CSV table of C-alpha atoms in Angstrom, one decimal:
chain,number,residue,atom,x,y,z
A,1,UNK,CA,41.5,154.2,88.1
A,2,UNK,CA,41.6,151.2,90.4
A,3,UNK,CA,38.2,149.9,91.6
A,4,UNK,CA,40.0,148.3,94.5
A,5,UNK,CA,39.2,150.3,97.4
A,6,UNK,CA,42.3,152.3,98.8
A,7,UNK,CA,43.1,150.7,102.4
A,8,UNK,CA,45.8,150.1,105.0
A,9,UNK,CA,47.1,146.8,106.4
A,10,UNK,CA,48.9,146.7,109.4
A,11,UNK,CA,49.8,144.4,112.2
A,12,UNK,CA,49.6,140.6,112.2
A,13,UNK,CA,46.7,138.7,113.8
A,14,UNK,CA,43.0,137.6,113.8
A,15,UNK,CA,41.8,140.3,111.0
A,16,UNK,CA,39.6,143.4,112.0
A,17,UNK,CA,38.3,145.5,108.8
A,18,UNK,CA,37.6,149.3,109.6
A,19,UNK,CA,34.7,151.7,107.7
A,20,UNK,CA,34.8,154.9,108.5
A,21,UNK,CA,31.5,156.9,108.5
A,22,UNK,CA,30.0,159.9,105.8
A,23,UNK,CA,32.8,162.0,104.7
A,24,UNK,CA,35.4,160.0,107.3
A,25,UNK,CA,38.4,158.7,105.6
A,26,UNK,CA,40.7,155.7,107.1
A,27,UNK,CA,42.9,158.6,109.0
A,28,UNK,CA,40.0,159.0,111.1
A,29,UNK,CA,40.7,155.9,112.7
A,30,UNK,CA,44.5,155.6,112.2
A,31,UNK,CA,45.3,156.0,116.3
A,32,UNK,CA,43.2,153.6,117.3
A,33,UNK,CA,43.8,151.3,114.5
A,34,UNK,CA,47.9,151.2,114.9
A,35,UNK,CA,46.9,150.6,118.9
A,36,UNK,CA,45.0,147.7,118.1
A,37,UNK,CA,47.8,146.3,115.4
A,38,UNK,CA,50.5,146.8,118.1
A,39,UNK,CA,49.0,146.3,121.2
A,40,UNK,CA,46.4,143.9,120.2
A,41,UNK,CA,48.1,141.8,118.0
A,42,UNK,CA,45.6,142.6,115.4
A,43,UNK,CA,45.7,142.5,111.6
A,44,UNK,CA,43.7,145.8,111.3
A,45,UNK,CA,42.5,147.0,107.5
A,46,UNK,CA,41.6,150.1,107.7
A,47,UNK,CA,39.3,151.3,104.4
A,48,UNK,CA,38.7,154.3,102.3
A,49,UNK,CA,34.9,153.7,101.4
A,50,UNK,CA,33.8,155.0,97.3
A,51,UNK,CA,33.9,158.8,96.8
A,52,UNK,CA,35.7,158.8,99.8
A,53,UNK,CA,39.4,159.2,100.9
A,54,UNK,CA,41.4,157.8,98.4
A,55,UNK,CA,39.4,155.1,96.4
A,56,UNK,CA,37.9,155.3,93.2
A,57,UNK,CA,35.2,158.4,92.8
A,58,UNK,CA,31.8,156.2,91.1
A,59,UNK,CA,28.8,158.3,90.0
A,60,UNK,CA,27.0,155.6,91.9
A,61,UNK,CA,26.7,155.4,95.9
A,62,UNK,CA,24.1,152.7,97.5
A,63,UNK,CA,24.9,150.1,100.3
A,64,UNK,CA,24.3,147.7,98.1
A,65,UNK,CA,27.6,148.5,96.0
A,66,UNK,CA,29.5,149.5,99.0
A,67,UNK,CA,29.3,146.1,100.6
A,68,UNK,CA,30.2,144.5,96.5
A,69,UNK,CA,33.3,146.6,97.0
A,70,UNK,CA,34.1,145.1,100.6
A,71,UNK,CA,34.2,141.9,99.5
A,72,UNK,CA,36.1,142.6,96.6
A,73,UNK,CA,38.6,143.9,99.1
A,74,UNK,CA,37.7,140.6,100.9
A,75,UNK,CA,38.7,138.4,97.7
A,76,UNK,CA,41.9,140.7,97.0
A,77,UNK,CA,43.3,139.8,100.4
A,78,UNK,CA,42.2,136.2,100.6
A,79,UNK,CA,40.7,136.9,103.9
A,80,UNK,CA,39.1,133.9,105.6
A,81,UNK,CA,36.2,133.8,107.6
A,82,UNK,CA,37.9,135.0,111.2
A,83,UNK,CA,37.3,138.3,109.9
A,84,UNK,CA,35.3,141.1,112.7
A,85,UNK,CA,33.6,143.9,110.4
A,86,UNK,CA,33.0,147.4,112.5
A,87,UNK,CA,32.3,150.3,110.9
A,88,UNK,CA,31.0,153.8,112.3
A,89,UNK,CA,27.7,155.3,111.3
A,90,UNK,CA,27.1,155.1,107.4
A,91,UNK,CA,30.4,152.6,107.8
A,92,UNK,CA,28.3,150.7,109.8
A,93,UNK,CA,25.2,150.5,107.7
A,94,UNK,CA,27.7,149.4,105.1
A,95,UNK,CA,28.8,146.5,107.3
A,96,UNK,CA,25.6,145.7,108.3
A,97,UNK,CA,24.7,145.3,104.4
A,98,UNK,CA,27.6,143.3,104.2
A,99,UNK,CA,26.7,140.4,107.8
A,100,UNK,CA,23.4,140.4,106.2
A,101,UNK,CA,24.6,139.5,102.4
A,102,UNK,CA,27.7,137.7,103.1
A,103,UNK,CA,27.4,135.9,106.8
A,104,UNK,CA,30.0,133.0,105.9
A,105,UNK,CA,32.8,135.6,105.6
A,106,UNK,CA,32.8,137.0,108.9
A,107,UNK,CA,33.3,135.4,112.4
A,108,UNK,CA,31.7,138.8,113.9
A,109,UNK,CA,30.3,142.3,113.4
A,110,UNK,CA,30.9,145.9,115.4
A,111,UNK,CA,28.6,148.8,114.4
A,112,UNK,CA,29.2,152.1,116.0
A,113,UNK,CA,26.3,154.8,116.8
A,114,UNK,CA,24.0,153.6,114.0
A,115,UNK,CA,21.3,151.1,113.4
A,116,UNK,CA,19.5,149.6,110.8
A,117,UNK,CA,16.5,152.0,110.5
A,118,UNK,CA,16.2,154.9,108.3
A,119,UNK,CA,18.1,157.6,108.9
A,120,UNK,CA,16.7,161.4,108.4
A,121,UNK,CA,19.8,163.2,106.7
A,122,UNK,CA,18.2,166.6,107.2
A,123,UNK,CA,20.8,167.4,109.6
A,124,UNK,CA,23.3,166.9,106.7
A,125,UNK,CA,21.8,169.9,104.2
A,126,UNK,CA,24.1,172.4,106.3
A,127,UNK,CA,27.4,170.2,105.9
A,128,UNK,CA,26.4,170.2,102.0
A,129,UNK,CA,26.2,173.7,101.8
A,130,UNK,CA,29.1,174.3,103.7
A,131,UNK,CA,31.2,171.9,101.4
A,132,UNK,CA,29.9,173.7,98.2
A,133,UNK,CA,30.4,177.2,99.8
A,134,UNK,CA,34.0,176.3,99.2
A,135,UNK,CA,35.4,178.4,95.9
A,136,UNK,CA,37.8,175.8,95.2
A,137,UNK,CA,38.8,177.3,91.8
A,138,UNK,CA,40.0,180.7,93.5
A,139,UNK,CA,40.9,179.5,97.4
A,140,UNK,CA,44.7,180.0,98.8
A,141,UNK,CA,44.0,178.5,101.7
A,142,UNK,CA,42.6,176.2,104.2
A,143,UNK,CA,41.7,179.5,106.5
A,144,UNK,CA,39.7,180.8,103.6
A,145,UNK,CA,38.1,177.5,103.6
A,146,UNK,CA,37.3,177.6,107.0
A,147,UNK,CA,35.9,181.3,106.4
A,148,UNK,CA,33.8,180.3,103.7
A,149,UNK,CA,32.2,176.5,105.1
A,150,UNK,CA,31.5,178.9,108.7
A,151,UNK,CA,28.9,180.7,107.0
A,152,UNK,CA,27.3,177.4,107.4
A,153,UNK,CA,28.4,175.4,109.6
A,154,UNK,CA,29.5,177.0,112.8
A,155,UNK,CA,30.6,174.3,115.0
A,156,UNK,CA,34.6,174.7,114.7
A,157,UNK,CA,35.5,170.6,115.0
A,158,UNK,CA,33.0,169.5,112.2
A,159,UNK,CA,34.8,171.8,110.0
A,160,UNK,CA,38.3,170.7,111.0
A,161,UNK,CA,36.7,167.2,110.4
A,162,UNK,CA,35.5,168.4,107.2
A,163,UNK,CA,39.0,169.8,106.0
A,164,UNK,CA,40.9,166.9,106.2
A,165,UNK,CA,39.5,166.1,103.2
A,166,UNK,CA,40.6,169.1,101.9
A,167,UNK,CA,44.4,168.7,99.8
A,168,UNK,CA,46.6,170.5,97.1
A,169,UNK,CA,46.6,168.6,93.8
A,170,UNK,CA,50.1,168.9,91.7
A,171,UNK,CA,49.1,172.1,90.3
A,172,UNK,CA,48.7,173.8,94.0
A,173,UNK,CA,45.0,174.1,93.1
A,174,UNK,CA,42.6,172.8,95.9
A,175,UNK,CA,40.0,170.0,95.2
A,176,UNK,CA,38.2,167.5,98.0
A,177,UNK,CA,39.2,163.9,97.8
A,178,UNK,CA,35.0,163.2,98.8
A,179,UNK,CA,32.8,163.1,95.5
A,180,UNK,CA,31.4,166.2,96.9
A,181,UNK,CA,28.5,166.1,93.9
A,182,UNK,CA,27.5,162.2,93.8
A,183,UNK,CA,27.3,162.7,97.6
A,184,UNK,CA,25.2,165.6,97.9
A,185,UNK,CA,22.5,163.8,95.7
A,186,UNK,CA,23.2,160.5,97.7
A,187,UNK,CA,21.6,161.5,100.7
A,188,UNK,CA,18.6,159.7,100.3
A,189,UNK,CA,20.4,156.4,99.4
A,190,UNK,CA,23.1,156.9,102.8
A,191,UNK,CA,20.0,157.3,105.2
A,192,UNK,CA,18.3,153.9,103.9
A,193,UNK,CA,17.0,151.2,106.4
A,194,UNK,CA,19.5,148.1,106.2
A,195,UNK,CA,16.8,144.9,105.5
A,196,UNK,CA,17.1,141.4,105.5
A,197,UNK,CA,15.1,138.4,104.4
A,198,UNK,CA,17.5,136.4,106.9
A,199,UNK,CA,19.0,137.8,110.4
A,200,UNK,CA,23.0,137.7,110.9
A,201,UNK,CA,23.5,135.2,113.8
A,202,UNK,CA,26.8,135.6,114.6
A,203,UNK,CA,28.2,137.7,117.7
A,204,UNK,CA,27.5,141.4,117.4
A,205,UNK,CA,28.7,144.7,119.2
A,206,UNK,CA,26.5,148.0,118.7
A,207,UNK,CA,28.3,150.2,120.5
A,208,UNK,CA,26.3,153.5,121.1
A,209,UNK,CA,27.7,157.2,122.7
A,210,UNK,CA,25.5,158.2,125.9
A,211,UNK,CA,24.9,161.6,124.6
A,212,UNK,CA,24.0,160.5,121.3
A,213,UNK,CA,20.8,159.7,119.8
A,214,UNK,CA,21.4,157.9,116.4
A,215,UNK,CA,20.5,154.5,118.3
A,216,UNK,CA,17.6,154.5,120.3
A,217,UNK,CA,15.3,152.6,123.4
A,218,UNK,CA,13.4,151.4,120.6
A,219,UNK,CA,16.7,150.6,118.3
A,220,UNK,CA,17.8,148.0,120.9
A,221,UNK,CA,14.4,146.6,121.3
A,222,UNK,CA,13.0,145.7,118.5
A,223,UNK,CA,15.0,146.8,115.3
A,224,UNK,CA,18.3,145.3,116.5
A,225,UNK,CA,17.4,142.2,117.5
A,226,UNK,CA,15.5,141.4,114.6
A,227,UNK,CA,18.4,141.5,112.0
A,228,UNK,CA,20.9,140.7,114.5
A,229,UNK,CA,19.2,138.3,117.5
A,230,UNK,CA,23.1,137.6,119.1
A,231,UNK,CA,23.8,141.4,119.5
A,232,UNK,CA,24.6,143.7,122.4
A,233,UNK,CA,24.5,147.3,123.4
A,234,UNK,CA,27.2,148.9,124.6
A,235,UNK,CA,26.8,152.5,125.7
A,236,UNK,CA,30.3,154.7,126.0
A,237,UNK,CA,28.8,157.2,128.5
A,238,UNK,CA,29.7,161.3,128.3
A,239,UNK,CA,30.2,160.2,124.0
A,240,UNK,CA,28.3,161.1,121.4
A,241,UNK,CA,28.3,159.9,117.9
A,242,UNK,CA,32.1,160.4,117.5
A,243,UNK,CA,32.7,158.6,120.2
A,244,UNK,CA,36.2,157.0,118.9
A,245,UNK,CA,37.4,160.3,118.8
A,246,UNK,CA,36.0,162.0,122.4
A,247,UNK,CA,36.6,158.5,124.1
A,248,UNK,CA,39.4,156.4,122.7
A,249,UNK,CA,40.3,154.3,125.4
A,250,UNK,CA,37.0,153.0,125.9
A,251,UNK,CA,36.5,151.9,122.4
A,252,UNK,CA,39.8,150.5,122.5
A,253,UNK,CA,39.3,148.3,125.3
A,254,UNK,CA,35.1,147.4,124.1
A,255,UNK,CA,36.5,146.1,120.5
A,256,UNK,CA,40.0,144.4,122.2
A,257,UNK,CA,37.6,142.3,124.3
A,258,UNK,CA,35.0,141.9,121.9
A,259,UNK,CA,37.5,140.7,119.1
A,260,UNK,CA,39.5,138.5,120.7
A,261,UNK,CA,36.9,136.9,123.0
C-alpha cells in the first residue's frame, strides 16, 4: 500500500494544505474547502492523515511521523514555500510539528481549537469504547451501529461524526477506514505537548470556538507566544471545538483574509 498520504487537490492559487483532526477525514472539510478553491481562488489540499481516511494504516502514530509524511506530500507535489498549513485539533498539533521542523516550507500557519500543550485524552476513553462496541464481524447496518456505539456515547452528532468512517468493503462486510487498534493505544502519543528548540516566526492564525475550552487565557499568554511570537487569537463566538462545522462562514471569511493577506 502507498505510503503517500490519500489527499484532494482542487482549485488553482496560492496553496492552502488542510488536516483534519482525531478520527476526521478530508470530507470533514470538503464544503468549505471547494468554497475556498472556487471562491477564493485557492489551491486547497485537502489530507487524509495515517490510520485515517483513506491513507495508508501504520502500526506507528506520533507527530513526529505525521509531519515526515506531510512533507512527503510536500515533495510529491513540488509545493514551494507559499504554502499556509491549518489543520484542526490533533491536525493542528501535526502542523504545528511540521512550522516548528520545516519553517522554510511554509509562508504561514492556521491551527484550529488546539495549542501546543499537552492534551488530557480522558475525554476520548468513551469514543474508544463506543468504536470497539461495534460487532463489525456480525453488523447489517449503520442503525445497529448507531445502537451499539449509544451505549457509550450518547451525544447523537459525535456518532454521526463517528460513522462516516464507517463503509462496506467488496464483500458487504463492515470495517472502519480509522486504525481503530493503533489509535486506541495512541492516545498518549495524540495528546503530547508540541516543543521546540526554535520558535516559528512566520504569520500565525489560532483560531479558537468561544464555547470551547481546548485553548485557554493561559494558552494565548504564554504557551503560544513562545513557539509562535507572530501569532494571533481569533475567537469564533457561540463555536466550540467544531467550529468549521457549527460556524462555516466565519471560518471561511477568518482563513480567506488571513491567506491571502
Amino acid at each position: 500500500m502507498s505510503s503517500l498520504l490519500h489527499h484532494l487537490d482542487q482549485g488553482q492559487g496560492r496553496p492552502l494544505v488542510i488536516l483534519h483532526g482525531l478520527f476526521g477525514t478530508l470530507d470533514n472539510w470538503q464544503t468549505l474547502g471547494r468554497r475556498w478553491a472556487t471562491e477564493a481562488g485557492l489551491r486547497v489540499i485537502s489530507v487524509d492523515l495515517r490510520n485515517h481516511g483513506r491513507s495508508f494504516q501504520s502500526p506507528d502514530h506520533s507527530y513526529e511521523l505525521m509531519a515526515q509524511d506531510v512533507l512527503a506530500l510536500f515533495d510529491h507535489l513540488s509545493l514551494g514555500d507559499d504554502v499556509s498549513l491549518m489543520g484542526h485539533s490533533m491536525g493542528g498539533k501535526v502542523a504545528m510539528r511540521f512550522a516548528l521542523s520545516h519553517p522554510e516550507r511554509l509562508a504561514r500557519l492556521l491551527v484550529f481549537d488546539i495549542s501546543p500543550r499537552y492534551s488530557d485524552m480522558e475525554h476520548q476513553t468513551d469514543i474508544i469504547a463506543g468504536l470497539r462496541a461495534v460487532p463489525l464481524a456480525t453488523l447489517e447496518s449503520r442503525q445497529q451501529a448507531d445502537e451499539a456505539m449509544a451505549q457509550h456515547i450518547p451525544q447523537p452528532t459525535v456518532r454521526q461524526f463517528l460513522l462516516k468512517n464507517l463503509y462496506r468493503r467488496d464483500d458487504h462486510s463492515f470495517d472502519w477506514r480509522i486504525n481503530v487498534a493503533v489509535l486506541a493505544e495512541s492516545m498518549e502519543a495524540v495528546g503530547e505537548e508540541i516543543t521546540a528548540a526554535q520558535p516559528f516566526l512566520k504569520p500565525t492564525l489560532f483560531v479558537r470556538g468561544g464555547k470551547s475550552n481546548y485553548i485557554t487565557a493561559e494558552d494565548k499568554l504564554h504557551d503560544i507566544p513562545a513557539l509562535f511570537p507572530n501569532s494571533q487569537v481569533e475567537t469564533v463566538v457561540d463555536a466550540g471545538h467544531w467550529l468549521h462545522a457549527e460556524k462555516p462562514e466565519e471560518v471561511f471569511q477568518l482563513v480567506q483574509a488571513f491567506v491571502k493577506q
